[in-house]
Tab-separated table of C-alpha atoms and ligand atoms in Angstrom:
chain	number	residue	atom	x	y	z
A	1	MET	CA	94.016	193.396	112.075
A	2	ARG	CA	96.493	195.809	113.593
A	3	ILE	CA	100.161	195.764	112.612
A	4	VAL	CA	102.584	196.716	115.350
A	5	VAL	CA	106.191	197.723	114.736
A	6	GLU	CA	108.085	197.657	118.005
A	7	ASN	CA	111.591	198.980	118.638
A	8	VAL	CA	112.730	197.989	115.181
A	9	ALA	CA	116.354	198.581	114.256
A	10	LYS	CA	118.344	197.489	111.233
A	11	THR	CA	122.094	197.589	110.744
A	12	PHE	CA	123.723	196.547	107.500
A	13	ILE	CA	127.272	195.295	107.727
A	14	ASP	CA	129.402	194.855	104.668
A	15	SER	CA	133.150	194.489	104.238
A	16	LYS	CA	133.791	198.240	104.384
A	17	ARG	CA	131.375	199.675	106.912
A	18	GLU	CA	128.421	199.360	109.184
A	19	VAL	CA	125.260	201.313	108.327
A	20	THR	CA	122.536	201.789	110.900
A	21	ALA	CA	119.600	202.171	108.530
A	22	LEU	CA	116.868	202.190	111.200
A	23	GLN	CA	116.798	202.761	114.903
A	24	ASN	CA	114.104	202.760	117.553
A	25	ILE	CA	111.119	202.553	115.171
A	26	ASN	CA	107.746	202.298	116.904
A	27	PHE	CA	104.342	202.686	115.297
A	28	ALA	CA	101.193	200.758	114.464
A	29	ILE	CA	98.999	200.533	111.385
A	30	GLU	CA	95.378	200.367	112.448
A	31	GLU	CA	92.740	198.339	110.631
A	32	GLN	CA	91.675	200.178	107.450
A	33	GLU	CA	94.383	202.785	107.875
A	34	PHE	CA	96.518	204.268	105.084
A	35	VAL	CA	99.947	205.079	106.486
A	36	VAL	CA	102.590	206.808	104.368
A	37	LEU	CA	106.327	206.782	105.062
A	38	VAL	CA	108.128	209.870	103.769
A	39	GLY	CA	111.682	211.017	104.128
A	40	PRO	CA	114.753	211.912	102.111
A	41	SER	CA	116.816	209.448	100.122
A	42	GLY	CA	118.509	206.848	102.263
A	43	CYS	CA	116.436	207.348	105.423
A	44	GLY	CA	115.393	203.710	105.441
A	45	LYS	CA	111.869	203.817	103.970
A	46	SER	CA	112.297	200.758	101.756
A	47	THR	CA	114.152	198.879	104.468
A	48	LEU	CA	111.269	199.482	106.867
A	49	LEU	CA	108.661	198.423	104.302
A	50	ASN	CA	110.635	195.255	103.583
A	51	ILE	CA	110.835	194.455	107.289
A	52	VAL	CA	107.075	194.964	107.770
A	53	GLY	CA	106.503	192.747	104.710
A	54	GLY	CA	108.720	189.999	106.120
A	55	LEU	CA	111.165	190.226	103.214
A	56	MET	CA	113.965	191.250	105.562
A	57	SER	CA	114.475	190.606	109.250
A	58	PRO	CA	115.226	193.413	111.684
A	59	THR	CA	118.478	193.410	113.650
A	60	ASP	CA	116.444	194.280	116.697
A	61	GLY	CA	112.771	194.643	117.630
A	62	LEU	CA	109.790	192.948	116.044
A	63	VAL	CA	106.743	193.278	113.835
A	64	TYR	CA	103.583	191.525	114.951
A	65	PHE	CA	99.942	191.323	114.029
A	66	GLU	CA	97.090	191.820	116.485
A	67	GLY	CA	93.516	190.697	116.059
A	68	THR	CA	94.268	187.723	113.825
A	69	ASN	CA	94.882	184.038	114.440
A	70	GLN	CA	97.043	183.759	111.390
A	71	LYS	CA	100.742	183.536	112.178
A	72	GLN	CA	101.626	185.000	108.822
A	73	PRO	CA	98.833	187.241	107.554
A	74	ASN	CA	98.212	187.724	103.906
A	75	LEU	CA	100.411	190.547	102.574
A	76	ALA	CA	100.754	191.934	99.067
A	77	ILE	CA	103.507	194.194	97.788
A	78	VAL	CA	103.602	196.609	94.855
A	79	PHE	CA	107.041	197.894	93.841
A	80	GLN	CA	108.132	200.791	91.646
A	81	GLU	CA	109.093	198.407	88.858
A	82	ILE	CA	106.183	196.046	88.459
A	83	ALA	CA	107.557	192.613	87.665
A	84	LEU	CA	104.843	191.187	85.438
A	85	PHE	CA	105.552	187.828	83.869
A	86	PRO	CA	106.179	188.652	80.194
A	87	TRP	CA	104.808	185.285	79.049
A	88	ARG	CA	101.495	185.767	80.862
A	89	ASN	CA	98.765	188.063	79.633
A	90	VAL	CA	97.087	190.640	81.906
A	91	PHE	CA	94.468	188.233	83.209
A	92	GLU	CA	97.028	185.502	83.847
A	93	ASN	CA	99.293	187.962	85.641
A	94	VAL	CA	96.492	189.310	87.802
A	95	VAL	CA	95.371	185.871	88.963
A	96	TYR	CA	98.889	184.581	89.647
A	97	GLY	CA	98.578	185.009	93.441
A	98	LEU	CA	95.148	183.367	93.455
A	99	GLU	CA	96.556	180.366	91.618
A	100	GLU	CA	99.387	180.146	94.126
A	101	GLN	CA	96.806	180.162	96.923
A	102	GLY	CA	95.021	177.247	95.288
A	103	ALA	CA	91.804	179.161	94.570
A	104	SER	CA	89.083	177.384	92.620
A	105	LYS	CA	88.635	177.982	88.890
A	106	GLN	CA	85.458	179.930	89.517
A	107	GLU	CA	87.056	182.103	92.185
A	108	ILE	CA	90.013	182.816	89.910
A	109	GLN	CA	87.674	183.837	87.110
A	110	GLU	CA	85.436	186.037	89.290
A	111	LYS	CA	88.077	187.740	91.393
A	112	GLY	CA	90.434	188.186	88.449
A	113	GLN	CA	87.747	189.960	86.452
A	114	HIS	CA	86.531	191.975	89.452
A	115	TYR	CA	89.980	193.469	90.125
A	116	ILE	CA	90.773	193.974	86.452
A	117	ASP	CA	87.559	196.010	86.233
A	118	MET	CA	88.425	197.883	89.422
A	119	VAL	CA	91.759	199.142	88.031
A	120	GLY	CA	90.184	200.006	84.673
A	121	LEU	CA	91.867	197.325	82.587
A	122	ASN	CA	88.772	195.648	81.194
A	123	GLY	CA	89.255	194.970	77.516
A	124	PHE	CA	92.984	194.366	78.085
A	125	GLU	CA	92.733	190.946	79.701
A	126	LYS	CA	94.488	189.247	76.798
A	127	ALA	CA	97.187	191.881	76.286
A	128	TYR	CA	100.782	191.003	77.138
A	129	PRO	CA	103.006	193.238	79.313
A	130	LYS	CA	105.080	194.422	76.357
A	131	GLN	CA	101.913	195.871	74.800
A	132	LEU	CA	101.104	197.966	77.892
A	133	SER	CA	102.101	201.507	78.882
A	134	GLY	CA	103.841	202.106	82.212
A	135	GLY	CA	100.587	203.184	83.846
A	136	MET	CA	98.762	200.104	82.591
A	137	LYS	CA	101.496	197.805	83.879
A	138	GLN	CA	101.176	199.481	87.235
A	139	ARG	CA	97.402	198.956	87.174
A	140	ALA	CA	97.943	195.266	86.422
A	141	GLY	CA	100.392	195.045	89.318
A	142	ILE	CA	97.895	196.684	91.648
A	143	ALA	CA	95.115	194.339	90.489
A	144	ARG	CA	97.422	191.377	91.108
A	145	ALA	CA	98.104	192.629	94.651
A	146	LEU	CA	94.417	193.307	95.358
A	147	SER	CA	93.200	190.002	93.944
A	148	VAL	CA	94.543	188.020	96.898
A	149	GLU	CA	92.533	190.346	99.181
A	150	PRO	CA	95.461	190.941	101.502
A	151	ASP	CA	95.255	191.961	105.162
A	152	LEU	CA	97.946	194.534	104.443
A	153	LEU	CA	98.959	196.187	101.195
A	154	LEU	CA	102.542	197.417	100.957
A	155	MET	CA	103.465	199.885	98.226
A	156	ASP	CA	107.031	201.104	97.618
A	157	GLU	CA	107.083	204.206	95.389
A	158	PRO	CA	104.589	202.558	93.032
A	159	PHE	CA	104.186	205.581	90.743
A	160	SER	CA	107.614	207.161	90.799
A	161	ALA	CA	108.648	205.769	87.409
A	162	LEU	CA	105.570	207.273	85.720
A	163	ASP	CA	105.297	210.667	84.046
A	164	ALA	CA	103.723	213.432	86.126
A	165	GLN	CA	100.280	213.324	84.500
A	166	THR	CA	99.953	209.552	84.646
A	167	ARG	CA	101.136	209.718	88.221
A	168	THR	CA	98.401	212.185	89.185
A	169	LEU	CA	95.762	210.004	87.536
A	170	MET	CA	97.060	206.889	89.245
A	171	GLN	CA	96.985	208.625	92.623
A	172	GLU	CA	93.347	209.534	92.018
A	173	GLU	CA	92.552	205.966	91.029
A	174	LEU	CA	94.367	204.517	93.989
A	175	LEU	CA	92.308	206.716	96.299
A	176	THR	CA	89.085	205.602	94.596
A	177	ILE	CA	90.139	201.958	94.945
A	178	TRP	CA	91.125	202.497	98.550
A	179	ASN	CA	87.765	204.103	99.317
A	180	ARG	CA	86.123	200.932	98.014
A	181	THR	CA	88.425	198.365	99.637
A	182	LYS	CA	89.612	200.241	102.769
A	183	LEU	CA	92.698	198.037	102.838
A	184	SER	CA	95.246	198.654	105.569
A	185	THR	CA	98.135	200.096	103.596
A	186	LEU	CA	101.759	201.066	104.147
A	187	TYR	CA	102.959	203.305	101.326
A	188	VAL	CA	106.463	204.654	100.716
A	189	THR	CA	107.107	207.867	98.810
A	190	HIS	CA	109.537	210.775	98.464
A	191	ASN	CA	106.697	212.926	97.301
A	192	ILE	CA	105.150	215.104	100.012
A	193	GLN	CA	102.032	216.049	97.997
A	194	GLU	CA	101.372	212.381	97.320
A	195	ALA	CA	101.657	211.675	101.050
A	196	VAL	CA	99.206	214.443	102.008
A	197	TYR	CA	96.813	213.400	99.244
A	198	LEU	CA	96.655	209.717	100.256
A	199	ALA	CA	97.449	209.336	103.937
A	200	ASP	CA	95.483	209.007	107.120
A	201	ARG	CA	98.810	209.447	108.867
A	202	VAL	CA	102.231	210.403	107.548
A	203	ILE	CA	105.329	209.061	109.266
A	204	VAL	CA	108.265	211.385	108.658
A	205	LEU	CA	111.643	209.679	108.870
A	206	SER	CA	114.989	211.357	109.340
A	207	ARG	CA	118.241	209.825	108.204
A	208	HIS	CA	121.499	208.485	109.614
A	209	PRO	CA	120.164	206.664	111.427
A	210	GLY	CA	116.605	206.410	110.177
A	211	THR	CA	114.362	207.343	113.076
A	212	ILE	CA	110.815	208.631	113.283
A	213	LYS	CA	110.878	212.397	113.392
A	214	GLU	CA	107.164	212.924	113.645
A	215	ILE	CA	103.846	211.242	112.920
A	216	ILE	CA	101.281	213.604	111.428
A	217	ARG	CA	97.582	212.857	111.165
A	218	ILE	CA	96.098	214.339	107.998
A	219	ASP	CA	92.855	215.592	109.385
A	220	MET	CA	91.013	216.109	106.091
A	221	PRO	CA	88.264	214.093	104.397
A	222	LYS	CA	89.597	211.422	102.046
A	223	THR	CA	87.872	212.914	99.034
A	224	GLY	CA	88.454	216.328	97.543
A	225	ARG	CA	91.728	216.976	99.314
A	226	ASP	CA	93.051	218.605	96.174
A	227	SER	CA	90.008	220.843	95.744
A	228	GLU	CA	90.216	224.629	95.825
A	229	GLN	CA	88.502	224.877	99.185
A	230	ASN	CA	91.052	222.548	100.810
A	231	ARG	CA	94.075	224.150	99.204
A	232	GLU	CA	95.152	226.142	102.217
A	233	GLN	CA	95.020	223.188	104.574
A	234	PHE	CA	96.720	220.930	102.032
A	235	GLU	CA	99.594	223.392	101.729
A	236	LYS	CA	99.822	223.752	105.476
A	237	TYR	CA	100.414	219.998	105.837
A	238	SER	CA	102.833	219.929	102.901
A	239	ASN	CA	104.861	222.785	104.383
A	240	GLN	CA	104.864	221.200	107.812
A	241	ILE	CA	106.315	217.977	106.355
A	242	TRP	CA	108.804	219.806	104.148
A	243	ASP	CA	110.077	221.780	107.139
A	244	LEU	CA	110.744	218.486	108.909
A	245	ILE	CA	112.561	216.981	105.924
A	246	ARG	CA	114.372	219.957	104.428
A	247	HIS	CA	117.590	219.738	106.422
A	248	ASP	CA	118.022	215.988	105.868
A	249	ALA	CA	117.135	216.309	102.186
A	250	GLN	CA	119.850	218.937	101.736
A	251	GLU	CA	122.378	216.665	103.419
A	252	ALA	CA	121.310	213.738	101.233
A	253	LEU	CA	121.790	215.925	98.150
A	254	LEU	CA	125.330	216.897	99.183
A	255	GLU	CA	126.271	213.304	99.884
A	256	GLY	CA	124.964	212.262	96.483
B	301	ATP	N1	121.534	195.635	101.418
B	301	ATP	C1	122.128	196.724	101.943
B	301	ATP	N2	123.421	196.695	102.331
B	301	ATP	C2	124.036	197.764	102.874
B	301	ATP	N3	123.415	198.959	103.084
B	301	ATP	C3	122.112	199.052	102.711
B	301	ATP	C4	121.402	197.951	102.117
B	301	ATP	N4	120.119	198.356	101.844
B	301	ATP	C5	120.047	199.637	102.256
B	301	ATP	N5	121.225	200.057	102.769
B	301	ATP	C6	121.503	201.384	103.340
B	301	ATP	O1	120.521	201.642	104.337
B	301	ATP	C7	120.084	202.994	104.266
B	301	ATP	C8	118.581	203.032	104.004
B	301	ATP	O2	118.298	202.551	102.685
B	301	ATP	P1	116.816	202.505	102.063
B	301	ATP	O3	116.944	202.014	100.668
B	301	ATP	O4	115.932	201.771	102.985
B	301	ATP	O5	116.426	204.051	102.090
B	301	ATP	P2	115.230	204.782	101.320
B	301	ATP	O6	114.736	205.828	102.251
B	301	ATP	O7	114.261	203.790	100.823
B	301	ATP	O8	116.017	205.448	100.115
B	301	ATP	P3	115.464	205.908	98.672
B	301	ATP	O9	114.381	206.890	98.955
B	301	ATP	O10	116.663	206.519	98.027
B	301	ATP	O11	114.987	204.655	97.993
B	301	ATP	C9	120.929	203.660	103.180
B	301	ATP	O12	122.037	204.296	103.795
B	301	ATP	C10	121.370	202.493	102.322
B	301	ATP	O13	122.588	202.779	101.698
């Protein structure tokens, strides 16, 4: 399935002012592609992700899905703050979407366990959210999203609330999982290194209004991007993206 975003614009109107959050947004996410949206604060990353996920409608333009008969394909979203149900244990949280889909008991058992194993939470099936660290909660949230085997995975700053070391480990794990599942993914981050580490293509947004500044293909193998031998190329991409964002990021900082 291919996801096409065509001429999307979004204007928010409240009592005081009108904010054009997005304008003239055109891109596609190919089957099995990992696309990352980067840009400074307020450039419209989350708004765009929410529009692609159908949680918000655009003021103009449209999002459509090619190569599928389904009117509404199966999407799963992972947010920065994983909202696990506190009264459900890890297993029960992970299989929530499967239950909603009306999966059989056997399917729930098999898929639930498969994705719990995939995110490294085996042994914690019966633990409750309050007993888990931030990284473990995030793993449970990812397993819950994966368990419905979505056509498109949407992730909005999923690791930004984690400490730096946990974040690095989670990025590595996400890449391992992605290499196994090859799920079409749209991923939002502020973090340029994270974008270069994970993406097939990086979409750089500028702000006021949020438009696409450039789309950069990260032409490196998906494994070992952070290795010594790839360091130079990794930094070249990071610098290229930072040069595109720098001015807008400075403005965002001054505006607070
Ligand atoms: N519900 C809303 N009502 C009014 N304005 C909004 C609303 N949601 C977002 N905006 C505005 O739209 C613009 C884009 O916001 P958005 O949250 O999508 O940016 P972002 O790039 O995800 O920011 P950040 O990186 O800080 O999360 C901002 O100027 C924001 O203030």
